[in-house]
Tab-separated table of C-alpha atoms and ligand atoms in Angstrom:
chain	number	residue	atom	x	y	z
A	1146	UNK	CA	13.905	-23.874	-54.884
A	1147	UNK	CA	12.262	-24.670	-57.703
A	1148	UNK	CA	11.825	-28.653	-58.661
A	1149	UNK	CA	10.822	-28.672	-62.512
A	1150	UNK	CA	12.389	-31.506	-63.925
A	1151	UNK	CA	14.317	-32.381	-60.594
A	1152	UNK	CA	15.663	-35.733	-59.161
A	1153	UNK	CA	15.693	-36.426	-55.299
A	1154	UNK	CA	17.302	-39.188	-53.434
A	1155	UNK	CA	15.662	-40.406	-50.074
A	1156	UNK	CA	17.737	-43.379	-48.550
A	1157	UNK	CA	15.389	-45.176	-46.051
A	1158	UNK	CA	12.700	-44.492	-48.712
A	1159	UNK	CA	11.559	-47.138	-47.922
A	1160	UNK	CA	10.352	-46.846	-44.345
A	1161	UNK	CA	8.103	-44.123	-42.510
A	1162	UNK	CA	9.549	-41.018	-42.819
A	1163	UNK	CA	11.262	-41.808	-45.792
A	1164	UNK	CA	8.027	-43.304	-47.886
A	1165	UNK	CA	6.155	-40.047	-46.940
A	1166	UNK	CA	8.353	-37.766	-48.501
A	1167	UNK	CA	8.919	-39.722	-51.431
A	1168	UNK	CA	5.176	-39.173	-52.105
A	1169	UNK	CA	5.052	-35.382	-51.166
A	1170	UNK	CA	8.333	-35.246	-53.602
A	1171	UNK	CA	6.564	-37.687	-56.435
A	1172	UNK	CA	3.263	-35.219	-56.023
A	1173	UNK	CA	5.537	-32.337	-56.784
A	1174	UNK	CA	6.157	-33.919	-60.641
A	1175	UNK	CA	10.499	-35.169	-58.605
A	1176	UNK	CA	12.154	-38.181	-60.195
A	1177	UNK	CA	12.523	-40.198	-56.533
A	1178	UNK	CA	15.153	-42.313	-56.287
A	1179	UNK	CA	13.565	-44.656	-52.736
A	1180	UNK	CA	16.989	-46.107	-52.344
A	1181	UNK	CA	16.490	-48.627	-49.216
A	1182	UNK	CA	17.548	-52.549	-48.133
A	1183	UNK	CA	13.727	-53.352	-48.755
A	1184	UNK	CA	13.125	-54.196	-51.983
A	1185	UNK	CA	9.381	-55.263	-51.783
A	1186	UNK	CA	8.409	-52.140	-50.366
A	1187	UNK	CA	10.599	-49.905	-52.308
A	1188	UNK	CA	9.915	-51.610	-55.364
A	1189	UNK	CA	5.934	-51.212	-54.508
A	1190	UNK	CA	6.250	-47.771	-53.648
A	1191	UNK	CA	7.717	-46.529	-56.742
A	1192	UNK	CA	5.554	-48.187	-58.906
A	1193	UNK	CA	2.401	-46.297	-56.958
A	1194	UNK	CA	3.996	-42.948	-56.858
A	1195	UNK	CA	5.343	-43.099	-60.194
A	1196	UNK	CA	6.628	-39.359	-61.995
A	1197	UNK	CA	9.640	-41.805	-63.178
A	1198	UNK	CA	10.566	-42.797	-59.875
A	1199	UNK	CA	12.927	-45.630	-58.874
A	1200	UNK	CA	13.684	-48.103	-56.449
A	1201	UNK	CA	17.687	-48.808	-56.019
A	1202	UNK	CA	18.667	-51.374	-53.661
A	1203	UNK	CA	21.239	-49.762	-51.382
A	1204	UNK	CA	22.911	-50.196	-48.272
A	1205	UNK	CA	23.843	-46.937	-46.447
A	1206	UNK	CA	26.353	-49.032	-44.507
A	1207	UNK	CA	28.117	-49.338	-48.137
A	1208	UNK	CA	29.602	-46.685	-49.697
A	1209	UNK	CA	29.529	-47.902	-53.670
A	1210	UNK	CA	26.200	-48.519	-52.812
A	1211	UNK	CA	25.971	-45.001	-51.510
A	1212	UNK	CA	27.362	-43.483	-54.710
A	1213	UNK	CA	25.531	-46.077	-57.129
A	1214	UNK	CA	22.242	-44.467	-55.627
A	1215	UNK	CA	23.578	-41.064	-55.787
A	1216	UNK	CA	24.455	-41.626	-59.612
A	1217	UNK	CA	21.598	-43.476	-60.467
A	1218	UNK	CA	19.379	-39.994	-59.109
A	1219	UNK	CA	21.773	-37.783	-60.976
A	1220	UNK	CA	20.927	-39.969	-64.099
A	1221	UNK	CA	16.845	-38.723	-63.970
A	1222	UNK	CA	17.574	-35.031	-63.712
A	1223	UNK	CA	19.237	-32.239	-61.621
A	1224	UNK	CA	19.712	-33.845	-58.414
A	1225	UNK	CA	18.216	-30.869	-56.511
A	1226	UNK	CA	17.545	-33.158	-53.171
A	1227	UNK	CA	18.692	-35.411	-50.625
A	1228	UNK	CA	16.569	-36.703	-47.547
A	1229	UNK	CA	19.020	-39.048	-45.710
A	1230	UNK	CA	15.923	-41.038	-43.250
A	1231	UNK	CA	16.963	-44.402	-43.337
A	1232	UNK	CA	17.135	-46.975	-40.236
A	1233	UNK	CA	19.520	-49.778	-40.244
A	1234	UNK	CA	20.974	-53.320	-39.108
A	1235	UNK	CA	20.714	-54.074	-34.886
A	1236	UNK	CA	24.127	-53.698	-33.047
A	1237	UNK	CA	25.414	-56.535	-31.961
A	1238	UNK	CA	25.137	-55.749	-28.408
A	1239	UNK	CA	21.524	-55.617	-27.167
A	1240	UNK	CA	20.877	-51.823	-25.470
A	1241	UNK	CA	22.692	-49.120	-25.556
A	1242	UNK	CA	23.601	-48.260	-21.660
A	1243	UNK	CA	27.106	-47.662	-20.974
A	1244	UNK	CA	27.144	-50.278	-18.267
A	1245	UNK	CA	23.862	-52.289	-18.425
A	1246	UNK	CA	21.747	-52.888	-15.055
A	1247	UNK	CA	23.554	-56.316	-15.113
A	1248	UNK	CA	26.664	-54.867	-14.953
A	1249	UNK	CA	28.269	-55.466	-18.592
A	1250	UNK	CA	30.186	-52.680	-20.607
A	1251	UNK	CA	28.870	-52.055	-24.001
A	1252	UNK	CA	31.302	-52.840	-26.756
A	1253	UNK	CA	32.960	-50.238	-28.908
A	1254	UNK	CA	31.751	-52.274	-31.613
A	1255	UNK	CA	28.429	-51.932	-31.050
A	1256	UNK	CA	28.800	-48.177	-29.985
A	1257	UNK	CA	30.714	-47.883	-33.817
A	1258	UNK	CA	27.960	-49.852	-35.515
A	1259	UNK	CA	25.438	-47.600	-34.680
A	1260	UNK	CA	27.619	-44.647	-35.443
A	1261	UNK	CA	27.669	-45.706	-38.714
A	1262	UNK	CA	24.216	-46.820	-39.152
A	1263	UNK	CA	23.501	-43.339	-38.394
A	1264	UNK	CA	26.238	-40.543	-38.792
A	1265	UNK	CA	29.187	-41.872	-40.635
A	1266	UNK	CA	26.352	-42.831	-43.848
A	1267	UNK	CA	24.875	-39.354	-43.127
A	1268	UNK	CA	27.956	-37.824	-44.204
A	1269	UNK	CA	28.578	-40.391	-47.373
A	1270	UNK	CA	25.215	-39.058	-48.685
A	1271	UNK	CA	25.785	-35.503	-47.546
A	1272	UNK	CA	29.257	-35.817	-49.715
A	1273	UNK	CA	28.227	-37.643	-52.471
A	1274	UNK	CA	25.098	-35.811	-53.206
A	1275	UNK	CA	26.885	-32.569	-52.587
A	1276	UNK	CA	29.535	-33.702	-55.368
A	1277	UNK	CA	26.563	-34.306	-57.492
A	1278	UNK	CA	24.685	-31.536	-57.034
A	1279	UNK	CA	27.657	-28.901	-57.562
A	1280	UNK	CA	27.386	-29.972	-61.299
A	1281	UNK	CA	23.643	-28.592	-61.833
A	1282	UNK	CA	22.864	-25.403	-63.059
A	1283	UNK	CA	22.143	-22.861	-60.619
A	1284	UNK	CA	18.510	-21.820	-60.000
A	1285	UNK	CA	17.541	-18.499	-58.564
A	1286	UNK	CA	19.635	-16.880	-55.817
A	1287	UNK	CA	22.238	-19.050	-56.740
A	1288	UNK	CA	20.765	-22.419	-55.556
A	1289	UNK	CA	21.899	-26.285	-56.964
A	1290	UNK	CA	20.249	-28.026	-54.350
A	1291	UNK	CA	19.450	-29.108	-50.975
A	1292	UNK	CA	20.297	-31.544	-48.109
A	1293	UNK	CA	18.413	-32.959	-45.315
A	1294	UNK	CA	19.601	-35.219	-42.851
A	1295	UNK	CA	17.075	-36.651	-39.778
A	1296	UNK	CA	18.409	-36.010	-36.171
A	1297	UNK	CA	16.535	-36.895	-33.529
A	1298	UNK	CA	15.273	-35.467	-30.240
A	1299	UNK	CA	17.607	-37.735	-28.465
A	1300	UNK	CA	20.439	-35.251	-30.133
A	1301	UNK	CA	19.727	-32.698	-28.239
A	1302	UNK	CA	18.839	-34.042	-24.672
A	1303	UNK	CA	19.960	-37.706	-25.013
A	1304	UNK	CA	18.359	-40.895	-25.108
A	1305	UNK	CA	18.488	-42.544	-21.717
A	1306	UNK	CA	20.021	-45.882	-22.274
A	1307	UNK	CA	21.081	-44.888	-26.089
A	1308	UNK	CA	24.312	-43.750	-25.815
A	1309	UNK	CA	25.401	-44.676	-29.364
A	1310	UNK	CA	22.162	-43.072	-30.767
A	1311	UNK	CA	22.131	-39.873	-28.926
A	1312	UNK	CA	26.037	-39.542	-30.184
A	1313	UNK	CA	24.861	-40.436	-33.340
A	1314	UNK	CA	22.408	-37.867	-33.753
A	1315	UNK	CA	24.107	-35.506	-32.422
A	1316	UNK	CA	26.706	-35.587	-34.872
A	1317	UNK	CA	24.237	-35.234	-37.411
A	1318	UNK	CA	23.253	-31.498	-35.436
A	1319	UNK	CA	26.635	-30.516	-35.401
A	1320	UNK	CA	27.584	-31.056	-38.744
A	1321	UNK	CA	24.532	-28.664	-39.943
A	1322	UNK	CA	26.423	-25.253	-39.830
A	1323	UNK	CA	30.170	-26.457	-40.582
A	1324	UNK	CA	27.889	-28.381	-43.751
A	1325	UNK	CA	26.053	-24.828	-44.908
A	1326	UNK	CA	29.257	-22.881	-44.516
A	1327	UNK	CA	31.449	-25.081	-46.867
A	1328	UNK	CA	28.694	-25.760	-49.257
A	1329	UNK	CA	27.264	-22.168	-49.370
A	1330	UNK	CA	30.111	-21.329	-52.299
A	1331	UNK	CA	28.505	-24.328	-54.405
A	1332	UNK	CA	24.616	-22.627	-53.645
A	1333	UNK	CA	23.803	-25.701	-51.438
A	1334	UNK	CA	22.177	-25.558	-48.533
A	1335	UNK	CA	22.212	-28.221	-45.366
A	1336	UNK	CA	19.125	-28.878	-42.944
A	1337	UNK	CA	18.406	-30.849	-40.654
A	1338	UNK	CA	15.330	-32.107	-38.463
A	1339	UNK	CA	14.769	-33.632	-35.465
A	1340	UNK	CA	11.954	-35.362	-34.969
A	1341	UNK	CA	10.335	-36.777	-31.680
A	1342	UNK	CA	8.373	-40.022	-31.773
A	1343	UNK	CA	6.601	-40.260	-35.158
A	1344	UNK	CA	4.592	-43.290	-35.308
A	1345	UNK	CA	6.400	-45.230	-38.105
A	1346	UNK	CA	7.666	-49.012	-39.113
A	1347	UNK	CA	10.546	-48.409	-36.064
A	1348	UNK	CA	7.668	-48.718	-33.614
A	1349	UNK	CA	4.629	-50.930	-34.971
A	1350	UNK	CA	7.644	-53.764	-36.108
A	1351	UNK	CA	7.535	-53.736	-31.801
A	1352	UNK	CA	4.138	-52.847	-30.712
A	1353	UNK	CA	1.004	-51.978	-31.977
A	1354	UNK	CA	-0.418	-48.337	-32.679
A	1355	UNK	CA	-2.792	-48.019	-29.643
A	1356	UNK	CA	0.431	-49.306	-27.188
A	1357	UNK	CA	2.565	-46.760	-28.763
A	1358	UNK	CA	0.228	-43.993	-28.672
A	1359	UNK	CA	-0.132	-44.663	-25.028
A	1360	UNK	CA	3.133	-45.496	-24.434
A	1361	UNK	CA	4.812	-42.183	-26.480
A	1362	UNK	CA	1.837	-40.170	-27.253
A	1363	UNK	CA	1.085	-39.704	-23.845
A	1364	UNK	CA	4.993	-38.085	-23.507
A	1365	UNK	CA	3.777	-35.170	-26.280
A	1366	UNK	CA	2.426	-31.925	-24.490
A	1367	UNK	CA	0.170	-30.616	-27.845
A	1368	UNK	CA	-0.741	-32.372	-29.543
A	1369	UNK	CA	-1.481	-35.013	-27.211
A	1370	UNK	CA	-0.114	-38.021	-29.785
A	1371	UNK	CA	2.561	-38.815	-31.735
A	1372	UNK	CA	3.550	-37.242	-34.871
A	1373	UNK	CA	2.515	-38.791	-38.266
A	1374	UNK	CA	5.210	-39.290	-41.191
A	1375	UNK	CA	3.303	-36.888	-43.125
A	1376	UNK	CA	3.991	-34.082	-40.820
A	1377	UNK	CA	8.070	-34.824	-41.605
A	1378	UNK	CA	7.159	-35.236	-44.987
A	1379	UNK	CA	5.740	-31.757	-45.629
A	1380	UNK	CA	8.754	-29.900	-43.450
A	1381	UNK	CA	10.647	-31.452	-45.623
A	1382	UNK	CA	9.867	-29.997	-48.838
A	1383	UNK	CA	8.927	-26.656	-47.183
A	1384	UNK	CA	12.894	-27.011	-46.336
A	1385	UNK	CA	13.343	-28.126	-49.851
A	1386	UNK	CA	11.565	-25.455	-50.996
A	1387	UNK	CA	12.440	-22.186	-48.859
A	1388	UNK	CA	15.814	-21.051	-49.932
A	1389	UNK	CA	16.478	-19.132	-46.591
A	1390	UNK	CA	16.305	-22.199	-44.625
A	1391	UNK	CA	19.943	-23.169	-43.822
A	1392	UNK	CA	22.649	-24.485	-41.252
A	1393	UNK	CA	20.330	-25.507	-38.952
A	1394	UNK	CA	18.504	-28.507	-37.328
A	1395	UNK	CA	14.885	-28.095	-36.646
A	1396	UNK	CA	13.109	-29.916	-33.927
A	1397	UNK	CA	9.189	-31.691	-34.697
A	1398	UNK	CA	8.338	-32.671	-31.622
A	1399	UNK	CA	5.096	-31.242	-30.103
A	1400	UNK	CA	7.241	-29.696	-27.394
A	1401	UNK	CA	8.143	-33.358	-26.374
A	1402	UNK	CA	11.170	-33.880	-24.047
A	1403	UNK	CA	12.894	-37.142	-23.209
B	2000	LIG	N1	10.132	-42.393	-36.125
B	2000	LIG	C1	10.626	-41.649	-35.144
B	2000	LIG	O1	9.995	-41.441	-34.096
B	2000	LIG	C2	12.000	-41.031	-35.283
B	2000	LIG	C3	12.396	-40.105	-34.311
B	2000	LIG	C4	13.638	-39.519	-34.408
B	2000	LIG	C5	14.476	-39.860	-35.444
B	2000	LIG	N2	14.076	-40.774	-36.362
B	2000	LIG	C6	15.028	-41.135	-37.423
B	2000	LIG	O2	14.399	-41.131	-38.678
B	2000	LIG	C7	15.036	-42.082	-39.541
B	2000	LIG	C8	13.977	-42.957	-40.179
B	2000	LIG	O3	13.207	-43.546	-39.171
B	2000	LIG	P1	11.778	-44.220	-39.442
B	2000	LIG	O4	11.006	-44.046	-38.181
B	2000	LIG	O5	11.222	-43.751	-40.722
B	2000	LIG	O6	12.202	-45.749	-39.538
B	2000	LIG	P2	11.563	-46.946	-40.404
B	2000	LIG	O7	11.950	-48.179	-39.678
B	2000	LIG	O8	10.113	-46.691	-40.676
B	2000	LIG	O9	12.337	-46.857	-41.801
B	2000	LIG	C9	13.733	-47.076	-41.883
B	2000	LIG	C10	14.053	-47.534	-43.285
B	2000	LIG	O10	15.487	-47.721	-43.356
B	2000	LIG	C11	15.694	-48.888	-44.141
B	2000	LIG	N3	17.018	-49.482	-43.868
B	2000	LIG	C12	17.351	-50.330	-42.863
B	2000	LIG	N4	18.636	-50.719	-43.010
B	2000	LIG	C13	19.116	-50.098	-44.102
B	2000	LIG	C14	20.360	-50.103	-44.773
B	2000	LIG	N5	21.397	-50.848	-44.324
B	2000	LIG	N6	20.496	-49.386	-45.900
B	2000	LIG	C15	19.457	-48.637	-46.385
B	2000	LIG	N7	18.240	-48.598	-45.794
B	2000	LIG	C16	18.078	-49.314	-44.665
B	2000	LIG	C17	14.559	-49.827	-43.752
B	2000	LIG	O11	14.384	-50.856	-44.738
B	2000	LIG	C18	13.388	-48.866	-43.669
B	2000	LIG	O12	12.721	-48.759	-44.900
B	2000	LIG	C19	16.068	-42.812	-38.671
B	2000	LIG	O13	17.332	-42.201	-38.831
B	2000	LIG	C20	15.584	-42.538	-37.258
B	2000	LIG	O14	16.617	-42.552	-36.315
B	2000	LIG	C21	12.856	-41.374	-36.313
């Protein structure tokens, strides 16, 4: 799809995967909206990718905040993408085993929190960028824009001891086809992928990069480390970019398997 004159939304935009494709998007001359909790480095980021980019305070576990972001993109230009990446708040239980080696039942709540954190807010930004997007002008082969949420690995072959996160994702996986179907009429396509361990904020906020390269690294068949943002980032505008792409999730994992 061509992006002359474009707008893209990336919530997390903030964070690893989400900083790195706002700069492959920026590069491409797309008005980025980094719409994230943290304002310091959003705010920072968009000033040093510039192209008209913006930082919007939003929280994906709000859905006005959700929609302000959404407008605010469709306010620079076509709205031709969406890259849902963003993390979000702890549940309030610790873990996420079904019954913890102690014995103790996780609480729906905390199973729900992280359902939202990481599905239910995938599908706000799906919809409301979708709405958005269904106003542009068609491109070639009938195309208005793109969506791309971020599953995980632990979709696929679960998490052990992340029962709310390998639900979670895997929502996000199944939505992909049901998503291209009943957007194909508007000319807008759904994608997902599904990363492994990418070395990112999520992992140096908790240890530093030589413990996680030996502790996750050393899990990747080839190559033997983890992935860098960058390598998201540029899947994600091939995706953006390759109209053919569609209804499916894509895994970047160097072959890893939990
Ligand atoms: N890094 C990996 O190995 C990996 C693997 C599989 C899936 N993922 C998925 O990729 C996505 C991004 O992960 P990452 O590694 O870039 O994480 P990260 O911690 O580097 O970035 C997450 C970003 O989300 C933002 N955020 C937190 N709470 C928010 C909220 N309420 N509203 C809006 N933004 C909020 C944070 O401020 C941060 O900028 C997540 O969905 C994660 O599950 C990551």
């Amino acid at each position: 799809m061509e992006l002359t004159n474009a707008s893209a939304i990336v919530t997390g935009g903030a964070g690893g995967l989400g900083s790195a494709t706002a700069r492959r998007l920026a590069q491409r001359g797309v008005k980025v909206v980094i719409a994230d909790v943290d304002e310091a480095r959003g705010t920072a980021l968009a000033r040093e990718i510039g192209q008209g980019s913006v930082f919007v305070h939003t929280d994906i576990l709000s859905e006005a905040s959700i929609a302000n972001a959404v407008a605010v993109a469709a306010g620079l230009g076509p709205l031709r993408a969406a890259v849902v990446a963003h993390g979000g708040p702890p549940p309030p239980d610790r873990g996420g085993r079904v019954i913890s080696k102690e014995g103790t039942r996780l609480s729906l709540a905390s199973f729900a929190h992280t359902v939202n954190v990481f599905l239910n807010s995938a599908f706000c930004v799906t919809a409301y960028a979708a709405e958005a997007m269904a106003k542009n002008e068609p491109l070639a082969s009938n195309q208005r824009g793109v969506i791309i949420n971020t599953a995980s690995i632990a979709g696929f072959e679960g998490l052990p001891g992340q029962v709310p996160y390998s639900a979670a994702k895997g929502g996000v996986i199944g939505m992909m086809l049901t998503l291209a179907r009943d957007l194909a009429p508007l000319g807008i396509r759904s994608v997902a992928i599904a990363p492994g361990t990418i070395l990112t904020l999520a992992y140096s906020k908790i240890m530093n990069e030589q413990e996680a390269q030996a502790k996750w690294g050393a899990t990747v068949p080839n190559p033997k480390r983890m992935g860098d943002p960058d390598e998201y980032a540029t899947l994600a505008l091939h995706i953006i970019e390759n109209d053919f792409l569609n209804g499916t999730t894509i895994r970047l994992d160097g072959a890893q398997r939990f």
